[in-house]
Coordinates of C-alpha atoms in Angstrom, one line a residue:
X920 CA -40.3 58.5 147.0
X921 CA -43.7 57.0 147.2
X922 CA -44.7 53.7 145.3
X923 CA -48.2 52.8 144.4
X924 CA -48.2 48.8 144.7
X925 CA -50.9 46.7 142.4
X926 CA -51.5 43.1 142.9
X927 CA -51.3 41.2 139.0
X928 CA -51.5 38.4 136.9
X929 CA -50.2 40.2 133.9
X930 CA -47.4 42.6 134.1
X931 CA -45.1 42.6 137.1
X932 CA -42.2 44.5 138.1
X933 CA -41.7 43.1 141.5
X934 CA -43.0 39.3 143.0
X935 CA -43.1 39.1 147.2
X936 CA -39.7 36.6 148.1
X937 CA -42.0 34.5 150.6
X938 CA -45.6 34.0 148.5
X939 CA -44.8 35.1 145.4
X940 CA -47.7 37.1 144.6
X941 CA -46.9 39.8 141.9
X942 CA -46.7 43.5 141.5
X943 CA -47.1 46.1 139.3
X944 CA -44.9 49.1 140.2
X945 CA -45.6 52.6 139.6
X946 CA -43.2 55.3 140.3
X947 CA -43.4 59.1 142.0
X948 CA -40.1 59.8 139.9
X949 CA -38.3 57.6 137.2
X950 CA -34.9 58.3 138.1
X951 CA -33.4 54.4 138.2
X952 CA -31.4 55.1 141.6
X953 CA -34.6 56.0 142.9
X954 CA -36.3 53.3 141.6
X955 CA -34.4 50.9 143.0
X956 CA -34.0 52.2 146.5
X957 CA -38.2 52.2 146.2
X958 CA -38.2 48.3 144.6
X959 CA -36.4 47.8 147.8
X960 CA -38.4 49.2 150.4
X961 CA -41.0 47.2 148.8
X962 CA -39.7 43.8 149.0
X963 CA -39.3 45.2 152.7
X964 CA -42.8 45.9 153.3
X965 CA -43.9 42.3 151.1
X966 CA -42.0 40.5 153.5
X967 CA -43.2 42.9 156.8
X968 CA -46.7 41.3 155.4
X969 CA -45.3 37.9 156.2
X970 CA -43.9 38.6 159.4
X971 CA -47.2 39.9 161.1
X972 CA -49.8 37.0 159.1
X973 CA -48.1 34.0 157.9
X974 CA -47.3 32.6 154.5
X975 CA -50.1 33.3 152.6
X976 CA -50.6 35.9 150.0
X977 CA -53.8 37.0 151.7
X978 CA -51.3 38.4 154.2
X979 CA -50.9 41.8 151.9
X980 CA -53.6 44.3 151.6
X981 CA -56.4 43.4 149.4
X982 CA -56.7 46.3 147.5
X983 CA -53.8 48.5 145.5
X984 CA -51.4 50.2 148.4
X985 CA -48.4 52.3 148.7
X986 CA -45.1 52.2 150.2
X987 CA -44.5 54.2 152.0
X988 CA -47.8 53.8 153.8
X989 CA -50.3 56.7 152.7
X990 CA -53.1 57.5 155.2
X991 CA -55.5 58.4 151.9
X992 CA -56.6 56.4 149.2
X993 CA -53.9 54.8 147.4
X994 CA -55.5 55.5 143.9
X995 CA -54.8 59.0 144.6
X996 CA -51.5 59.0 146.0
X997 CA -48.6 61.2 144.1
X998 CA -47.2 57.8 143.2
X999 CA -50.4 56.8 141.2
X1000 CA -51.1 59.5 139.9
X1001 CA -47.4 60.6 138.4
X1002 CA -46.7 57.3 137.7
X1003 CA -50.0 56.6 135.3
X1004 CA -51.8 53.8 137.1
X1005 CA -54.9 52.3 135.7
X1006 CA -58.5 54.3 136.4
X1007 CA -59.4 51.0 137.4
X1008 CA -57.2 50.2 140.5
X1009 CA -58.8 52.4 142.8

């Protein structure tokens, strides 16, 4: 199941365990086993950030991504798009 992974301020479903930046969360599929196996593989990939760039939160990608990694545009990855992210995070 794909995740599409939006840096906030506001809302957040998910904070990275070494900076603490936030994230909204939006889901492929809604099913809660699914969901957490994908809030999982998230904290994974927030702390992979880390492991390759320091401590900072400038270590994760600037812009809105997914997990897993999508080689097109995160705004219009299956994740995004089933799981109503904002017109404005692309």
């Amino acid at each position: 199941m794909q995740v599409f992974c939006l840096a906030t301020s506001e809302r957040a479903d998910i904070s990275c365990p070494v900076c603490g930046q936030s994230y909204a969360l939006y889901f492929e599929r809604k099913s809660l086993e699914e969901r957490l196996a994908a809030m999982h593989a998230v904290q994974e990939t927030l702390t992979h950030h880390h492991a390759r760039g320091g401590a900072a939160p400038d270590v994760h990608p600037q812009k809105a991504f997914t997990v897993p990694e999508w080689n097109g545009p995160a705004h219009m990855s299956g994740a995004a798009i089933l799981g109503g992210a904002p017109p404005w995070a692309a």
